[in-house]
mmCIF file of C-alpha atoms and ligand atoms in Angstrom:
data_model
loop_
_atom_site.group_PDB
_atom_site.id
_atom_site.type_symbol
_atom_site.label_atom_id
_atom_site.label_comp_id
_atom_site.label_asym_id
_atom_site.label_seq_id
_atom_site.Cartn_x
_atom_site.Cartn_y
_atom_site.Cartn_z
ATOM 1 C CA UNK A 1 0.198 -0.233 0.003
ATOM 2 C CA UNK A 2 1.509 3.372 -1.089
ATOM 3 C CA UNK A 3 0.496 7.013 -1.034
ATOM 4 C CA UNK A 4 -0.659 6.543 -4.816
ATOM 5 C CA UNK A 5 -3.281 4.660 -4.055
ATOM 6 C CA UNK A 6 -5.179 7.734 -2.381
ATOM 7 C CA UNK A 7 -5.096 9.731 -5.252
ATOM 8 C CA UNK A 8 -7.967 10.188 -7.408
ATOM 9 C CA UNK A 9 -6.357 11.756 -10.129
ATOM 10 C CA UNK A 10 -2.809 13.795 -10.768
ATOM 11 C CA UNK A 11 -3.263 17.193 -11.922
ATOM 12 C CA UNK A 12 0.482 18.231 -12.459
ATOM 13 C CA UNK A 13 3.098 15.698 -13.531
ATOM 14 C CA UNK A 14 6.696 15.851 -12.559
ATOM 15 C CA UNK A 15 7.864 16.722 -15.687
ATOM 16 C CA UNK A 16 4.720 19.544 -16.556
ATOM 17 C CA UNK A 17 6.177 20.837 -12.467
ATOM 18 C CA UNK A 18 9.596 21.166 -13.531
ATOM 19 C CA UNK A 19 8.662 22.492 -16.616
ATOM 20 C CA UNK A 20 6.495 25.473 -15.370
ATOM 21 C CA UNK A 21 9.139 26.051 -12.396
ATOM 22 C CA UNK A 22 11.715 26.517 -15.279
ATOM 23 C CA UNK A 23 9.119 29.295 -16.435
ATOM 24 C CA UNK A 24 8.904 31.197 -13.019
ATOM 25 C CA UNK A 25 12.690 30.597 -11.971
ATOM 26 C CA UNK A 26 13.223 32.586 -15.587
ATOM 27 C CA UNK A 27 10.673 35.141 -14.827
ATOM 28 C CA UNK A 28 12.250 35.539 -11.113
ATOM 29 C CA UNK A 29 15.548 35.837 -12.807
ATOM 30 C CA UNK A 30 14.584 38.837 -14.814
ATOM 31 C CA UNK A 31 12.708 40.328 -12.317
ATOM 32 C CA UNK A 32 15.802 40.530 -9.997
ATOM 33 C CA UNK A 33 18.435 41.045 -12.430
ATOM 34 C CA UNK A 34 19.968 44.258 -10.697
ATOM 35 C CA UNK A 35 18.989 43.467 -7.065
ATOM 36 C CA UNK A 36 19.982 41.829 -4.183
ATOM 37 C CA UNK A 37 17.298 39.528 -3.012
ATOM 38 C CA UNK A 38 16.039 36.968 -0.567
ATOM 39 C CA UNK A 39 14.115 33.937 -0.854
ATOM 40 C CA UNK A 40 12.016 33.652 1.858
ATOM 41 C CA UNK A 41 10.714 30.267 1.864
ATOM 42 C CA UNK A 42 7.391 29.497 3.927
ATOM 43 C CA UNK A 43 7.580 26.147 5.986
ATOM 44 C CA UNK A 44 6.353 23.601 5.453
ATOM 45 C CA UNK A 45 4.643 23.272 2.418
ATOM 46 C CA UNK A 46 6.934 25.151 0.187
ATOM 47 C CA UNK A 47 10.126 23.255 1.036
ATOM 48 C CA UNK A 48 10.027 21.029 -2.082
ATOM 49 C CA UNK A 49 9.305 23.967 -4.373
ATOM 50 C CA UNK A 50 11.736 26.618 -3.114
ATOM 51 C CA UNK A 51 14.554 23.992 -3.211
ATOM 52 C CA UNK A 52 13.963 22.906 -6.995
ATOM 53 C CA UNK A 53 12.960 26.868 -7.480
ATOM 54 C CA UNK A 54 16.507 28.253 -6.361
ATOM 55 C CA UNK A 55 18.537 25.727 -8.329
ATOM 56 C CA UNK A 56 17.146 27.277 -11.694
ATOM 57 C CA UNK A 57 17.856 31.106 -10.359
ATOM 58 C CA UNK A 58 21.198 31.612 -11.893
ATOM 59 C CA UNK A 59 22.109 34.698 -9.840
ATOM 60 C CA UNK A 60 22.737 35.519 -6.307
ATOM 61 C CA UNK A 61 20.259 35.581 -3.818
ATOM 62 C CA UNK A 62 20.137 34.669 0.233
ATOM 63 C CA UNK A 63 17.843 31.749 1.587
ATOM 64 C CA UNK A 64 15.395 32.277 4.753
ATOM 65 C CA UNK A 65 12.930 30.289 6.413
ATOM 66 C CA UNK A 66 9.750 31.129 7.972
ATOM 67 C CA UNK A 67 6.769 28.779 9.359
ATOM 68 C CA UNK A 68 3.100 29.327 9.214
ATOM 69 C CA UNK A 69 0.620 27.162 9.980
ATOM 70 C CA UNK A 70 -3.153 27.925 9.288
ATOM 71 C CA UNK A 71 -4.429 24.050 8.975
ATOM 72 C CA UNK A 72 -5.169 21.614 11.623
ATOM 73 C CA UNK A 73 -5.725 18.015 10.505
ATOM 74 C CA UNK A 74 -8.532 18.976 8.260
ATOM 75 C CA UNK A 75 -9.019 21.003 4.900
ATOM 76 C CA UNK A 76 -10.463 23.888 6.524
ATOM 77 C CA UNK A 77 -8.774 26.774 8.283
ATOM 78 C CA UNK A 78 -7.484 27.595 11.687
ATOM 79 C CA UNK A 79 -5.436 29.953 13.747
ATOM 80 C CA UNK A 80 -2.519 31.553 11.785
ATOM 81 C CA UNK A 81 0.341 31.135 13.408
ATOM 82 C CA UNK A 82 4.082 32.462 12.080
ATOM 83 C CA UNK A 83 7.232 31.071 13.758
ATOM 84 C CA UNK A 84 10.565 31.420 13.157
ATOM 85 C CA UNK A 85 10.693 34.652 11.928
ATOM 86 C CA UNK A 86 14.143 35.398 10.176
ATOM 87 C CA UNK A 87 16.515 38.002 12.053
ATOM 88 C CA UNK A 88 15.781 41.727 12.044
ATOM 89 C CA UNK A 89 19.111 42.119 9.618
ATOM 90 C CA UNK A 90 17.842 39.587 7.276
ATOM 91 C CA UNK A 91 14.468 41.596 6.804
ATOM 92 C CA UNK A 92 15.300 45.356 7.469
ATOM 93 C CA UNK A 93 15.862 46.979 4.258
ATOM 94 C CA UNK A 94 15.605 44.269 1.835
ATOM 95 C CA UNK A 95 13.574 42.823 -0.774
ATOM 96 C CA UNK A 96 12.105 39.651 0.018
ATOM 97 C CA UNK A 97 10.460 37.110 -1.939
ATOM 98 C CA UNK A 98 8.230 34.951 -0.217
ATOM 99 C CA UNK A 99 7.822 31.593 -1.679
ATOM 100 C CA UNK A 100 4.920 29.199 -1.002
ATOM 101 C CA UNK A 101 3.461 26.345 -1.708
ATOM 102 C CA UNK A 102 -0.484 27.679 -2.788
ATOM 103 C CA UNK A 103 -2.146 30.921 -2.389
ATOM 104 C CA UNK A 104 -5.715 29.670 -0.994
ATOM 105 C CA UNK A 105 -8.149 32.140 0.832
ATOM 106 C CA UNK A 106 -4.740 34.355 0.784
ATOM 107 C CA UNK A 107 -5.061 34.890 4.181
ATOM 108 C CA UNK A 108 -1.576 32.991 5.529
ATOM 109 C CA UNK A 109 0.916 35.109 2.475
ATOM 110 C CA UNK A 110 -1.309 38.331 3.642
ATOM 111 C CA UNK A 111 -0.474 38.061 7.387
ATOM 112 C CA UNK A 112 3.096 36.914 6.757
ATOM 113 C CA UNK A 113 3.694 39.902 3.897
ATOM 114 C CA UNK A 114 2.579 42.344 6.052
ATOM 115 C CA UNK A 115 4.824 41.211 9.372
ATOM 116 C CA UNK A 116 7.714 41.255 7.215
ATOM 117 C CA UNK A 117 6.560 44.730 6.286
ATOM 118 C CA UNK A 118 6.017 45.892 9.426
ATOM 119 C CA UNK A 119 9.437 44.650 10.495
ATOM 120 C CA UNK A 120 10.749 47.149 8.064
ATOM 121 C CA UNK A 121 11.514 44.754 4.737
ATOM 122 C CA UNK A 122 11.819 47.159 1.873
ATOM 123 C CA UNK A 123 10.003 45.362 -0.623
ATOM 124 C CA UNK A 124 7.996 41.924 -0.144
ATOM 125 C CA UNK A 125 6.733 40.021 -3.416
ATOM 126 C CA UNK A 126 5.072 36.776 -3.525
ATOM 127 C CA UNK A 127 6.021 33.880 -5.846
ATOM 128 C CA UNK A 128 3.738 30.591 -5.444
ATOM 129 C CA UNK A 129 3.605 27.069 -6.585
ATOM 130 C CA UNK A 130 -0.400 26.642 -6.927
ATOM 131 C CA UNK A 131 -3.324 29.344 -7.276
ATOM 132 C CA UNK A 132 -6.176 28.573 -6.534
ATOM 133 C CA UNK A 133 -8.132 32.055 -7.304
ATOM 134 C CA UNK A 134 -11.974 30.495 -6.677
ATOM 135 C CA UNK A 135 -10.719 30.385 -2.736
ATOM 136 C CA UNK A 136 -9.442 34.431 -2.222
ATOM 137 C CA UNK A 137 -11.014 36.226 0.974
ATOM 138 C CA UNK A 138 -8.620 38.748 0.462
ATOM 139 C CA UNK A 139 -7.071 41.210 -1.765
ATOM 140 C CA UNK A 140 -3.799 39.773 -2.507
ATOM 141 C CA UNK A 141 -2.272 38.137 -6.437
ATOM 142 C CA UNK A 142 0.753 36.493 -6.449
ATOM 143 C CA UNK A 143 3.746 38.344 -8.233
ATOM 144 C CA UNK A 144 5.125 34.754 -9.929
ATOM 145 C CA UNK A 145 3.060 31.233 -9.947
ATOM 146 C CA UNK A 146 3.939 27.742 -11.831
ATOM 147 C CA UNK A 147 -0.083 27.174 -11.718
ATOM 148 C CA UNK A 148 -3.474 28.076 -11.351
ATOM 149 C CA UNK A 149 -5.952 25.196 -10.197
ATOM 150 C CA UNK A 150 -9.250 24.952 -9.466
ATOM 151 C CA UNK A 151 -10.968 24.688 -6.181
ATOM 152 C CA UNK A 152 -9.641 20.869 -5.319
ATOM 153 C CA UNK A 153 -8.261 20.197 -2.198
ATOM 154 C CA UNK A 154 -4.773 19.169 -3.721
ATOM 155 C CA UNK A 155 -1.363 17.272 -2.140
ATOM 156 C CA UNK A 156 1.965 16.468 -3.218
ATOM 157 C CA UNK A 157 5.048 18.030 -4.260
ATOM 158 C CA UNK A 158 5.409 19.615 -0.557
ATOM 159 C CA UNK A 159 1.770 20.127 -0.032
ATOM 160 C CA UNK A 160 -0.014 18.058 2.791
ATOM 161 C CA UNK A 161 -3.366 16.353 3.944
ATOM 162 C CA UNK A 162 -2.972 15.987 8.068
ATOM 163 C CA UNK A 163 0.761 16.177 7.417
ATOM 164 C CA UNK A 164 1.117 13.350 5.067
ATOM 165 C CA UNK A 165 1.486 13.389 1.165
ATOM 166 C CA UNK A 166 4.743 15.780 1.267
ATOM 167 C CA UNK A 167 7.045 13.518 -0.316
ATOM 168 C CA UNK A 168 4.591 12.519 -3.567
ATOM 169 C CA UNK A 169 6.589 13.586 -6.564
ATOM 170 C CA UNK A 170 3.594 14.937 -8.353
ATOM 171 C CA UNK A 171 0.236 17.179 -7.602
ATOM 172 C CA UNK A 172 -2.453 15.319 -6.837
ATOM 173 C CA UNK A 173 -6.232 15.183 -5.763
ATOM 174 C CA UNK A 174 -6.913 12.960 -3.152
ATOM 175 C CA UNK A 175 -9.759 10.097 -3.088
ATOM 176 C CA UNK A 176 -12.636 11.692 -1.399
ATOM 177 C CA UNK A 177 -13.358 8.752 1.167
ATOM 178 C CA UNK A 178 -9.764 9.894 1.925
ATOM 179 C CA UNK A 179 -11.118 13.162 3.432
ATOM 180 C CA UNK A 180 -14.277 11.999 4.814
ATOM 181 C CA UNK A 181 -12.810 9.338 6.853
ATOM 182 C CA UNK A 182 -10.384 11.564 8.531
ATOM 183 C CA UNK A 183 -12.965 14.570 9.160
ATOM 184 C CA UNK A 184 -15.394 11.558 11.010
ATOM 185 C CA UNK A 185 -12.103 10.459 12.762
ATOM 186 C CA UNK A 186 -12.227 13.957 14.110
ATOM 187 C CA UNK A 187 -15.157 14.236 14.581
ATOM 188 C CA UNK A 188 -16.363 17.151 12.127
HETATM 189 P P1 LIG B 1 -4.641 30.308 2.857
HETATM 190 O O1 LIG B 1 -3.960 31.175 4.145
HETATM 191 O O2 LIG B 1 -6.007 29.947 2.787
HETATM 192 O O3 LIG B 1 -4.115 30.978 1.115
HETATM 193 O O4 LIG B 1 -3.725 28.993 2.807
HETATM 194 C C1 LIG B 1 -2.580 28.796 2.761
HETATM 195 C C2 LIG B 1 -1.706 27.429 3.042
HETATM 196 O O5 LIG B 1 -3.394 26.672 3.213
HETATM 197 C C3 LIG B 1 -1.014 26.939 2.540
HETATM 198 O O6 LIG B 1 0.218 27.448 2.752
HETATM 199 C C4 LIG B 1 -1.331 25.482 2.459
HETATM 200 O O7 LIG B 1 -0.509 25.054 3.546
HETATM 201 C C5 LIG B 1 -2.952 25.026 3.103
HETATM 202 N N1 LIG B 1 -3.936 24.552 1.860
HETATM 203 C C6 LIG B 1 -4.761 25.437 1.028
HETATM 204 N N2 LIG B 1 -5.003 24.714 0.033
HETATM 205 C C7 LIG B 1 -4.612 23.867 0.284
HETATM 206 C C8 LIG B 1 -4.841 22.629 -0.336
HETATM 207 O O8 LIG B 1 -5.453 22.308 -1.445
HETATM 208 N N3 LIG B 1 -3.759 21.278 0.017
HETATM 209 C C9 LIG B 1 -2.758 21.501 0.415
HETATM 210 N N4 LIG B 1 -2.889 22.432 1.389
HETATM 211 C C10 LIG B 1 -3.123 23.284 1.311
HETATM 212 MG MG1 LIG B 2 -0.118 23.296 4.705
#
């Protein structure tokens, strides 16, 4: 029994993902050609995307991490927590490129962006692996994005469901039974 059995269909194959990242890496490279910048990878979800992305950007950059969690064990958002913020001198006066796995309601990235600006970042742009515009609840569009997705809960390539599936090398939609079984277990 492998994780693949829980996936109903594949939305983006590994080859499609890498082609999408190549495209976005070129856009980012052009945008920052003459400027220092720091890639801020939002953990845990963006670690896979960020590591493939930065290796396709052939200009100087620095790397920082922070952790944001808005999801408990289900598919509905909970309270947002931001941890492990970069130190003041990694933020103050810097051009930051916030990298996240998915822009869904947009609440996470908006809150993180505002916090980084409050701490003195010169500029904060956003780069997301997936964009789910149908679910947007705040006024935020990504500056860079690899793919748009419809309103499905997706997993793989860093994205989790209840902490699992991040290691799938593709993006897939979970079988409905998997989601409803977890809801039943959680009493939802
Ligand atoms: P937002 O604040 O609603 O934009 O949610 C952003 C976070 O929710 C992402 O960084 C993901 O961790 C999680 N998330 C949103 N949609 C999905 C999904 O379809 N699959 C897995 N995680 C998701
Ligand atoms: Mg998540």
